[in-house]
Coordinates of C-alpha atoms in Angstrom, one line a residue:
M742 CA 84.8 -13.2 -3.0
S743 CA 83.8 -14.1 -6.1
K744 CA 80.4 -14.3 -5.3
R745 CA 80.5 -10.6 -3.8
L746 CA 81.8 -9.6 -6.9
L747 CA 79.4 -11.1 -9.1
R748 CA 76.5 -9.9 -7.2
S749 CA 77.7 -6.3 -7.0
G750 CA 78.4 -6.8 -10.8
L751 CA 74.8 -7.6 -11.4
V752 CA 73.7 -5.1 -9.1
V753 CA 75.5 -2.2 -11.3
S754 CA 74.7 -3.9 -14.7
A755 CA 70.7 -3.8 -13.5
M756 CA 70.8 -0.1 -12.5
T757 CA 72.7 0.6 -15.8
L758 CA 70.4 -1.0 -17.7
V759 CA 67.8 0.8 -16.7
S760 CA 69.8 3.8 -17.6
R761 CA 70.8 2.5 -20.8
V762 CA 67.2 1.5 -21.6
L763 CA 66.2 5.2 -21.0
G764 CA 69.0 6.7 -22.5
L765 CA 68.0 4.7 -25.7
V766 CA 64.4 5.9 -25.3
R767 CA 66.2 9.7 -24.9
D768 CA 68.0 9.4 -28.5
V769 CA 65.0 7.8 -30.2
V770 CA 62.9 10.9 -28.8
V771 CA 65.7 13.3 -30.0
A772 CA 66.1 11.8 -33.3
H773 CA 62.8 11.8 -34.2
L774 CA 62.5 15.7 -33.0
M775 CA 65.5 16.4 -34.7
G776 CA 67.3 13.4 -37.2
A777 CA 70.9 13.8 -38.1
G778 CA 70.9 17.5 -39.4
A779 CA 72.7 20.4 -38.7
A780 CA 71.3 21.4 -35.4
A781 CA 71.3 17.9 -34.4
D782 CA 75.2 18.2 -35.0
V783 CA 75.3 21.0 -32.9
Y784 CA 73.3 19.9 -29.9
F785 CA 75.5 16.7 -30.0
F786 CA 78.3 18.7 -29.7
A787 CA 77.4 21.1 -26.9
N788 CA 76.5 17.6 -25.0
K789 CA 79.8 15.9 -25.5
I790 CA 82.1 18.9 -24.3
P791 CA 81.2 19.0 -20.8
N792 CA 80.8 15.0 -20.4
F793 CA 84.2 15.1 -21.7
L794 CA 85.4 17.2 -19.2
R795 CA 83.2 15.1 -16.4
R796 CA 85.4 12.1 -17.5
L797 CA 88.4 14.2 -16.9
F798 CA 87.7 15.6 -13.5
A799 CA 85.4 13.1 -12.1
E800 CA 84.2 9.8 -13.5
G801 CA 87.5 9.1 -15.1
A802 CA 91.1 10.4 -13.8
F803 CA 89.9 11.4 -10.5
S804 CA 88.1 8.3 -9.5
Q805 CA 90.9 6.3 -10.2
A806 CA 93.1 8.4 -8.2
F807 CA 90.4 8.7 -5.2
V808 CA 88.9 5.3 -4.7
P809 CA 92.5 3.5 -3.9
V810 CA 93.5 6.2 -1.7
L811 CA 89.9 6.6 0.1
T812 CA 90.0 2.5 0.7
E813 CA 93.2 2.8 2.5
Y814 CA 91.7 5.5 4.7
Q815 CA 88.7 3.3 5.6
S816 CA 90.9 0.4 6.1
N817 CA 92.5 2.3 9.1
G818 CA 89.3 2.4 10.6
D819 CA 89.1 6.1 11.7
I820 CA 85.9 7.7 10.8
D821 CA 87.0 11.1 11.9
K822 CA 90.4 11.1 9.5
T823 CA 88.3 9.7 6.3
R824 CA 85.8 12.5 6.9
E825 CA 88.4 15.2 7.0
F826 CA 90.2 13.7 3.7
I827 CA 87.0 13.3 1.9
A828 CA 86.1 17.0 3.0
K829 CA 89.4 18.2 1.3
A830 CA 89.1 16.3 -1.4
V831 CA 85.8 17.1 -2.4
G832 CA 86.5 20.7 -1.4
T833 CA 89.8 21.1 -3.4
L834 CA 88.4 19.5 -6.7
G835 CA 85.2 21.3 -6.3
A836 CA 86.5 24.4 -6.2
I837 CA 88.9 23.6 -9.3
V838 CA 85.8 22.7 -11.4
T839 CA 84.0 25.7 -10.5
V840 CA 86.4 28.0 -12.2
V841 CA 86.5 25.6 -14.9
T842 CA 82.9 25.9 -15.0
I843 CA 82.6 29.8 -14.9
C844 CA 85.4 29.9 -17.5
G845 CA 83.6 27.3 -19.7
V846 CA 80.5 29.5 -19.6
L847 CA 81.6 32.9 -20.4
G848 CA 84.1 31.6 -22.8
S849 CA 82.0 29.1 -24.6
G850 CA 82.9 30.8 -28.0
V851 CA 86.4 30.1 -27.4
V852 CA 85.7 26.4 -26.6
T853 CA 83.8 26.4 -29.8
A854 CA 86.4 27.5 -31.9
I855 CA 89.0 24.8 -30.6
F856 CA 86.6 21.6 -30.8
G857 CA 84.6 22.5 -34.0
F858 CA 87.2 24.6 -35.8
G859 CA 85.6 24.1 -38.9
W860 CA 82.6 25.9 -37.7
F861 CA 84.4 28.7 -36.2
W862 CA 86.3 29.0 -39.6
D863 CA 83.1 29.4 -41.7
W864 CA 82.1 32.0 -39.1
L865 CA 85.1 34.0 -39.5
H866 CA 84.7 34.1 -43.2
G867 CA 80.9 34.1 -43.7
G868 CA 80.7 30.6 -45.0
P869 CA 77.9 28.5 -44.9
E870 CA 78.5 26.6 -41.7
A871 CA 78.7 29.9 -39.7
H872 CA 75.3 29.4 -38.1
K873 CA 76.7 26.6 -36.4
F874 CA 79.3 28.0 -34.7
V875 CA 76.8 30.9 -33.0
L876 CA 74.5 28.4 -32.0
A877 CA 77.1 25.6 -30.3
S878 CA 78.3 28.8 -28.2
F879 CA 74.8 29.6 -27.4
L880 CA 74.1 25.9 -26.3
L881 CA 77.5 25.5 -24.3
K882 CA 76.6 28.3 -21.9
I883 CA 73.3 26.3 -21.2
T884 CA 75.1 23.0 -21.0
F885 CA 78.2 23.4 -19.5
P886 CA 77.0 23.9 -15.8
Y887 CA 76.3 20.2 -16.0
L888 CA 79.9 19.5 -15.6
W889 CA 79.7 21.2 -11.9
F890 CA 76.8 19.1 -10.8
V891 CA 77.9 15.8 -12.3
T892 CA 81.4 16.0 -10.8
F893 CA 80.1 16.0 -7.3
V894 CA 77.8 13.5 -8.2
A895 CA 81.0 11.4 -9.5
M896 CA 82.8 12.0 -6.5
S897 CA 79.6 10.9 -4.1
G898 CA 79.4 8.0 -6.3
A899 CA 82.9 7.0 -5.7
I900 CA 82.4 7.2 -2.3
L901 CA 79.4 5.1 -2.0
N902 CA 81.0 2.6 -4.3
T903 CA 84.0 1.7 -2.1
L904 CA 81.4 1.0 0.9
G905 CA 79.8 -1.4 -1.2
K906 CA 76.5 0.7 -2.3
F907 CA 76.7 0.6 -6.2
A908 CA 73.3 0.9 -6.7
V909 CA 72.8 4.4 -5.9
S910 CA 75.7 5.5 -8.1
S911 CA 74.4 3.2 -11.0
F912 CA 70.8 4.3 -10.8
T913 CA 71.7 8.2 -10.8
P914 CA 72.2 8.7 -14.6
V915 CA 68.5 7.7 -14.8
F916 CA 67.3 11.2 -14.0
L917 CA 69.2 12.9 -17.0
N918 CA 67.6 10.4 -19.1
V919 CA 64.2 11.7 -17.5
A920 CA 65.2 15.2 -17.8
V921 CA 65.8 15.3 -21.5
I922 CA 63.0 13.1 -22.6
A923 CA 60.6 15.5 -20.6
C924 CA 62.0 18.5 -22.1
A925 CA 62.0 16.9 -25.7
I926 CA 58.2 16.1 -25.1
W927 CA 56.9 19.2 -23.5
I928 CA 59.4 21.7 -23.9
A929 CA 61.1 21.3 -27.1
P930 CA 58.5 20.7 -29.8
H931 CA 57.4 24.6 -28.6
L932 CA 60.5 26.3 -29.3
H933 CA 62.0 27.9 -32.4
Q934 CA 65.2 26.1 -31.8
P935 CA 64.1 22.5 -30.0
E936 CA 67.7 21.9 -29.6
V937 CA 67.7 24.8 -26.8
G938 CA 65.1 23.0 -25.0
L939 CA 67.3 19.8 -25.3
A940 CA 70.2 21.6 -23.5
C941 CA 67.8 22.6 -20.9
G942 CA 67.2 19.1 -20.1
I943 CA 70.9 18.5 -19.8
F944 CA 71.3 21.3 -17.0
L945 CA 68.2 20.1 -15.5
G946 CA 69.6 16.2 -15.4
G947 CA 72.8 17.5 -13.6
L948 CA 70.9 19.3 -11.0
I949 CA 68.5 16.4 -10.0
Q950 CA 71.3 13.8 -10.0
F951 CA 73.1 16.2 -7.5
L952 CA 70.0 16.3 -5.2
F953 CA 69.2 12.6 -5.5
Q954 CA 72.5 11.5 -4.0
L955 CA 72.9 13.8 -1.2
P956 CA 70.7 11.8 1.5
F957 CA 72.3 8.6 0.8
L958 CA 75.7 10.1 1.6
K959 CA 74.1 11.6 4.8
R960 CA 72.8 8.3 5.6
A961 CA 76.2 6.7 5.3
G962 CA 77.8 9.5 7.8
L963 CA 79.9 11.1 4.9
L964 CA 77.9 14.3 3.9
V965 CA 80.6 16.6 5.0
K966 CA 81.5 20.6 4.6
P967 CA 83.8 20.7 1.4
Q968 CA 87.1 22.4 2.4
W969 CA 90.2 23.6 0.8
G970 CA 93.2 21.2 1.0
W971 CA 95.4 21.4 -1.6
N972 CA 98.3 20.4 0.4
D973 CA 96.7 17.9 2.4
P974 CA 98.7 14.5 2.8
G975 CA 95.8 12.5 1.1
V976 CA 95.1 15.2 -1.8
T977 CA 98.6 15.5 -2.4
R978 CA 98.2 11.8 -3.4
I979 CA 95.2 12.5 -5.3
R980 CA 97.0 15.5 -7.2
K981 CA 100.1 13.0 -8.1
L982 CA 98.0 10.0 -9.2
M983 CA 95.3 12.1 -11.1
L984 CA 97.5 14.3 -12.9
P985 CA 99.2 11.7 -15.4
A986 CA 95.8 9.7 -15.3
L987 CA 94.0 12.8 -17.2
F988 CA 95.6 11.4 -20.0
G989 CA 95.9 7.7 -19.6
V990 CA 92.1 7.1 -18.5
S991 CA 90.5 9.4 -20.8
V992 CA 92.5 8.9 -24.2
S993 CA 88.9 7.3 -25.8
Q994 CA 87.5 10.4 -24.6
I995 CA 90.1 12.8 -26.0
N996 CA 90.3 10.6 -29.3
L997 CA 86.5 11.2 -29.8
L998 CA 87.0 14.9 -29.2
F999 CA 89.6 14.7 -32.1
D1000 CA 87.2 13.0 -33.8
T1001 CA 84.9 15.4 -33.1
L1002 CA 87.0 18.6 -34.3
I1003 CA 87.7 16.8 -37.7
A1004 CA 84.2 15.9 -38.3
S1005 CA 83.4 19.4 -38.2
F1006 CA 85.1 19.7 -41.5
L1007 CA 82.9 17.0 -43.1
M1008 CA 79.7 16.7 -44.2
T1009 CA 76.8 18.0 -42.3
G1010 CA 75.3 15.0 -40.2
S1011 CA 78.5 13.0 -39.6
I1012 CA 78.9 14.1 -36.2
S1013 CA 75.1 12.8 -35.6
W1014 CA 75.8 9.8 -37.2
L1015 CA 78.7 8.9 -35.2
Y1016 CA 76.9 10.1 -32.0
Y1017 CA 74.0 7.3 -32.6
S1018 CA 76.5 4.6 -33.7
D1019 CA 78.7 5.4 -30.3
R1020 CA 75.1 5.5 -28.3
L1021 CA 74.4 2.2 -29.5
L1022 CA 78.3 0.8 -28.4
E1023 CA 77.7 2.4 -25.1
F1024 CA 75.2 -0.2 -24.4
P1025 CA 76.9 -3.1 -23.8
L1026 CA 79.9 -1.2 -22.8
G1027 CA 78.1 0.7 -19.7
L1028 CA 76.3 -2.7 -18.9
F1029 CA 78.8 -4.8 -18.7
G1030 CA 82.4 -3.3 -19.6
I1031 CA 82.1 -0.2 -17.1
A1032 CA 79.7 -2.5 -14.6
I1033 CA 82.5 -4.8 -14.1
G1034 CA 85.4 -2.3 -14.0
T1035 CA 83.2 -0.4 -11.3
V1036 CA 83.3 -3.2 -9.0
I1037 CA 86.7 -4.7 -9.5
L1038 CA 88.3 -1.3 -8.5
P1039 CA 87.7 -1.3 -4.8
A1040 CA 88.2 -5.3 -4.8
L1041 CA 91.6 -5.0 -6.6
S1042 CA 92.5 -1.9 -4.0
R1043 CA 91.9 -4.1 -0.9
K1044 CA 94.0 -6.9 -2.5
H1045 CA 96.9 -4.5 -2.7
V1046 CA 96.4 -2.9 0.6
D1047 CA 96.4 -6.5 1.9
K1048 CA 99.3 -7.7 -0.5
S1049 CA 97.2 -10.5 -1.8
S1050 CA 99.2 -11.1 -4.9
N1051 CA 97.7 -14.0 -5.9
Q1052 CA 94.2 -12.8 -4.9
F1053 CA 94.6 -9.8 -7.0
S1054 CA 95.4 -11.8 -10.2
E1055 CA 92.8 -14.0 -9.8
T1056 CA 90.5 -10.9 -9.3
M1057 CA 92.1 -9.8 -12.6
D1058 CA 91.5 -13.4 -14.4
W1059 CA 87.9 -13.1 -13.4
G1060 CA 87.4 -9.5 -14.7
I1061 CA 88.6 -10.8 -17.9
R1062 CA 86.6 -14.0 -18.3
M1063 CA 83.1 -11.6 -17.7
I1064 CA 84.2 -9.2 -20.0
L1065 CA 84.9 -11.6 -22.8
L1066 CA 81.7 -14.2 -22.4
L1067 CA 79.5 -10.9 -22.3
G1068 CA 81.5 -9.0 -24.7
I1069 CA 82.0 -11.4 -27.7
P1070 CA 78.3 -11.9 -28.2
A1071 CA 77.6 -8.1 -27.8
T1072 CA 80.1 -7.4 -30.4
I1073 CA 78.9 -9.7 -33.0
G1074 CA 74.9 -8.7 -32.2
L1075 CA 76.1 -5.1 -33.1
I1076 CA 77.7 -5.8 -36.4
M1077 CA 75.3 -8.7 -37.5
L1078 CA 72.1 -6.5 -36.6
A1079 CA 73.5 -2.9 -37.2
K1080 CA 71.0 -1.9 -39.5
P1081 CA 68.1 -3.5 -37.9
M1082 CA 68.7 -1.9 -34.3
L1083 CA 69.1 1.3 -36.0
M1084 CA 65.5 1.2 -38.1
V1085 CA 63.8 0.0 -35.1
L1086 CA 65.3 2.5 -32.7
F1087 CA 65.6 5.6 -34.9
M1088 CA 63.7 5.3 -38.1
R1089 CA 61.0 7.6 -37.7
G1090 CA 60.1 11.8 -38.2
E1091 CA 63.6 13.6 -39.5
F1092 CA 65.8 10.1 -39.2
N1093 CA 65.6 8.3 -42.4
L1094 CA 66.6 5.4 -44.3
Y1095 CA 69.9 7.4 -45.5
D1096 CA 71.1 8.3 -42.0
V1097 CA 70.3 4.1 -41.2
H1098 CA 72.9 3.5 -43.6
Q1099 CA 75.3 6.2 -42.7
S1100 CA 75.3 5.5 -39.0
A1101 CA 75.6 1.8 -39.5
M1102 CA 78.8 2.1 -41.7
S1103 CA 80.2 3.9 -38.3
L1104 CA 78.6 1.3 -36.0
W1105 CA 80.4 -1.4 -37.6
A1106 CA 83.5 0.4 -37.6
L1107 CA 83.3 1.1 -33.8
S1108 CA 82.0 -2.4 -33.0
A1109 CA 85.2 -4.2 -34.1
G1110 CA 87.0 -2.2 -31.1
L1111 CA 84.2 -3.1 -28.6
L1112 CA 85.9 -5.7 -26.8
S1113 CA 89.0 -3.7 -26.5
F1114 CA 86.9 -0.8 -25.0
M1115 CA 85.7 -3.3 -22.6
L1116 CA 88.8 -4.9 -21.7
I1117 CA 90.4 -1.5 -21.0
K1118 CA 87.8 -0.9 -18.2
V1119 CA 89.2 -4.1 -16.8
L1120 CA 93.1 -3.7 -17.0
A1121 CA 93.2 0.1 -16.4
P1122 CA 92.2 -0.8 -12.8
G1123 CA 95.2 -3.3 -12.4
Y1124 CA 97.4 -0.3 -12.4
Y1125 CA 95.2 2.5 -10.4
A1126 CA 94.8 -0.2 -7.7
R1127 CA 98.6 -0.2 -7.3
Q1128 CA 98.4 3.7 -7.3
D1129 CA 100.6 3.5 -10.6
T1130 CA 99.2 6.0 -13.1
K1131 CA 102.6 6.7 -14.6
T1132 CA 102.6 3.5 -16.4
P1133 CA 99.2 3.5 -18.2
V1134 CA 99.6 7.1 -19.1
R1135 CA 102.6 6.3 -21.3
Y1136 CA 100.5 3.9 -23.1
G1137 CA 97.8 6.3 -23.4
I1138 CA 99.7 8.7 -25.3
I1139 CA 101.0 6.4 -27.6
A1140 CA 97.5 5.3 -28.3
M1141 CA 96.2 8.8 -28.5
V1142 CA 98.8 10.0 -31.2
S1143 CA 98.2 6.7 -32.6
N1144 CA 94.3 7.7 -32.9
M1145 CA 95.4 11.0 -34.7
A1146 CA 98.0 9.7 -37.0
F1147 CA 94.9 6.8 -38.0
N1148 CA 92.5 9.8 -38.5
A1149 CA 95.0 11.8 -40.7
M1150 CA 95.5 8.6 -42.9
L1151 CA 91.6 7.2 -42.9
A1152 CA 89.5 10.5 -42.8
P1153 CA 90.6 11.8 -46.4
F1154 CA 89.7 8.2 -47.9
F1155 CA 86.6 7.1 -45.4
G1156 CA 85.3 10.1 -44.2
Y1157 CA 83.7 9.9 -40.9
V1158 CA 83.8 6.2 -41.1
G1159 CA 87.7 6.4 -40.9
L1160 CA 87.1 8.4 -37.9
A1161 CA 85.2 5.3 -36.2
I1162 CA 88.0 2.9 -37.7
A1163 CA 90.9 5.1 -36.2
T1164 CA 89.1 5.3 -32.9
A1165 CA 88.8 1.4 -33.2
M1166 CA 92.0 0.7 -33.7
S1167 CA 93.7 3.3 -31.2
A1168 CA 91.6 1.4 -28.6
F1169 CA 92.8 -2.3 -29.6
L1170 CA 96.3 -0.7 -29.4
N1171 CA 95.8 0.5 -25.9
A1172 CA 94.4 -2.5 -24.6
G1173 CA 97.4 -4.4 -26.0
L1174 CA 99.8 -2.2 -24.2
L1175 CA 97.8 -2.3 -20.6
Y1176 CA 98.0 -6.4 -20.5
S1177 CA 101.8 -6.3 -22.0
G1178 CA 102.6 -3.7 -19.0
L1179 CA 100.9 -6.2 -16.6
H1180 CA 102.4 -9.2 -18.0
K1181 CA 106.2 -7.9 -17.9
G1182 CA 105.5 -6.1 -14.5
N1183 CA 104.4 -10.2 -13.1
V1184 CA 101.5 -8.3 -12.1
Y1185 CA 98.8 -10.4 -14.0
K1186 CA 99.1 -13.4 -16.7
V1187 CA 96.0 -14.7 -18.5
S1188 CA 95.8 -18.0 -17.2
K1189 CA 95.5 -21.4 -18.9
T1190 CA 91.9 -21.9 -17.6
T1191 CA 90.9 -18.6 -19.1
L1192 CA 92.7 -19.4 -22.4
F1193 CA 90.3 -22.4 -22.8
F1194 CA 87.5 -20.3 -21.8
V1195 CA 87.7 -17.9 -24.5
L1196 CA 88.6 -20.5 -27.2
R1197 CA 85.4 -22.2 -26.2
L1198 CA 83.6 -18.7 -26.1
V1199 CA 84.9 -18.1 -29.7
I1200 CA 83.5 -21.0 -31.5
A1201 CA 80.1 -20.3 -29.6
G1202 CA 80.3 -16.9 -31.0
L1203 CA 80.9 -18.3 -34.8
A1204 CA 77.4 -20.3 -33.9
M1205 CA 75.7 -17.3 -33.3
I1206 CA 77.4 -15.6 -36.4
A1207 CA 75.7 -18.7 -38.3
A1208 CA 72.4 -18.2 -36.6
L1209 CA 71.9 -14.8 -37.5
W1210 CA 73.2 -15.1 -41.1
F1211 CA 70.6 -17.7 -42.0
A1212 CA 67.6 -16.0 -40.1
M1213 CA 68.1 -12.6 -41.0
P1214 CA 65.6 -11.2 -43.8
N1215 CA 67.3 -8.7 -46.0
L1216 CA 66.6 -4.9 -46.1
S1217 CA 63.8 -4.9 -48.4
V1218 CA 61.7 -7.4 -46.1
W1219 CA 62.5 -4.6 -43.0
L1220 CA 61.2 -2.3 -44.9
A1221 CA 58.3 -3.6 -45.9
H1222 CA 57.1 -4.0 -42.4
S1223 CA 56.0 -2.0 -39.7
S1224 CA 57.9 -0.2 -36.9
A1225 CA 56.0 -2.8 -34.6
H1226 CA 56.9 -5.6 -36.7
R1227 CA 60.6 -4.5 -37.0
G1228 CA 60.8 -4.6 -33.7
L1229 CA 59.3 -8.1 -33.1
W1230 CA 61.7 -9.5 -35.7
L1231 CA 64.7 -8.1 -34.0
I1232 CA 64.1 -9.3 -30.3
G1233 CA 63.3 -12.8 -32.0
L1234 CA 66.8 -12.3 -33.9
I1235 CA 68.4 -11.3 -30.5
I1236 CA 67.0 -14.0 -28.5
L1237 CA 68.1 -16.6 -31.0
G1238 CA 71.4 -15.5 -31.4
A1239 CA 71.7 -15.2 -27.5
G1240 CA 70.2 -18.9 -27.4
V1241 CA 72.3 -20.3 -29.7
Y1242 CA 75.4 -18.7 -28.3
V1243 CA 74.8 -19.8 -24.3
I1244 CA 73.4 -23.4 -25.8
T1245 CA 76.8 -24.1 -27.8
A1246 CA 78.6 -22.6 -24.8
L1247 CA 77.3 -25.4 -22.3
I1248 CA 78.0 -28.2 -24.7
L1249 CA 81.0 -27.3 -25.0
G1250 CA 81.7 -27.4 -21.3
I1251 CA 81.5 -23.6 -20.3
R1252 CA 80.1 -24.0 -16.6
P1253 CA 79.3 -21.5 -13.5
R1254 CA 82.5 -22.7 -11.7
H1255 CA 84.1 -20.6 -14.7
L1256 CA 82.9 -17.4 -13.5
R1257 CA 84.1 -17.9 -10.0
T1258 CA 87.6 -17.2 -8.2
D1259 CA 89.2 -19.4 -5.6
S1260 CA 89.5 -16.4 -3.3

C-alpha cells in the first residue's frame, strides 16, 4: 500500500514539478514585462477571480465530493452504471458552470466592483484608480471563460485519478503556463496594453488543457455524453456533500479574495507583491502538499469503503510524515532565501529592488503558514473520504471569519504584509481544528512513531538554518554580482541547506522505513 502511495506521490510530484517550473518561468516573463505596477495589479486580479471559482466548482469542493462517490461506483464493478453516473455528474455541473461563466462575462463589471471595490469606488468618484476598474472589467471578459474549460479539466482529472492515472492531470497545467509564456513573448509586447495579450494566454491555456485530456478519457472508456441529472441518486449525494464543502475546502481561496478586496484600497503594487510571494509559496505547496493530498484521497476512500479503520489511520499517518519531511525544509528555505530567490527569478525589466524588498516581506509572512497549508491538504481528505463535509465546513467558517478579523486588526498597521500574516494565522487555526476533530472522533491520532520522527526533523531543520545563516552573503554581495552569478549562488545555498538537512536526519536515525506503512 505505502509503496503504491509513494510511487503515485512521486509521479504527481514529478509532473507537478514540470508545471511549477514552467509556472515560475511564466512569472519571470510577466515580471519582466509588467513589473508590479498598476497594469500588473489588474492582470493578476483578472487571473485570480476565475481561478478562485475554479477551485470552488472543480478542483476543490466538487472533487472532494465526487471522488468518494465515484470510488463506490467503481468498487461495484458495473461499468455501465459508472458511465451513467459520470455522464450525469459532468452534465449537471457543466450546465451550472456554463450559466456562471456567461453571467461572469456579461457581468464582469459587477464582479470587479465586488472584489475590487476600492477601484470601483475611485471610478464612481473620478479618483486616481478609476482606470483600474475599467481595465479589470475588460480583462475579466477574456479570462472568465477559463473557468468553463478548467472545470471539465478538473472533472476528467478526478476520474483519471481514481483509476490511478495521476500523471495526466498533474501534467495538464503545463499547457496553461506554455500558453501564457507564448503570448507574453509573441503577442503582448506588440499590444498597446500588454496585459490584454496575457489575458488571451489564460483563455488559450484553458482551451488546450480541455482538449488534452479527452483522448485519455476515451482510452479509459469513460468519455461520455453529458446528461442533466439533478435528481440522480449519485448526483444528489454529490450535491449534499459539495454544498458545505464550498466553504470548507476553499477557505484559503476565500481568504485570498478577501485580501484582494482589502488590497484594492492599499498602495499600488500591493496585489502584485502578494501575488509574487504567493507564487513562490505555491511551488512547494503544489509539489508536496497538493501532490500528497491528491494521491491520499482515493486511498482513504477505498479504506473507508472497505471499513479498514486501522489502515485508514496508518494512511493518514503516512501523509503527515511525508508532509513534515518535505514541508519543514521548504519553509526554512523560503524564509532564509526569500530575497535571493526573488532577485534571481524576478529582478529584471520592470521588477526592481524595491519590489524585491516588498515581496520578500509578504513571503516571510506567508511562509510561516506553509506547513499549515500543507497539512490541510492531508487532514481535509480524512473527512471527505468518509463523506463528511459538514464538520470541516464549521472549521472553515471559523477560520474564514477569523481571517477577516485578523485582516481588520493587522492591515491598518502593516498594510499588505498584515494580510499575509492574517492568512497564515487562519491557516494554522484551520489545520488545528481539522486535526482536533479527527482526534476527538477517534478517526486519527498522531502515532508516537510520527512524534519522534517530527522531533528529529525539527533538529535537522535547525541544523539547516545554522548552515544557511553562516553561508549567506549579505545583500550588497548579491547586488554586486550578475544574474547568472546570483543564480549559481542560490543553487549552491539550496544544495547546502538540503544536504545538511538530509545528512542530519540520517545521523538522527531517520530511515526509509519511516516512509512506509504497515498496510
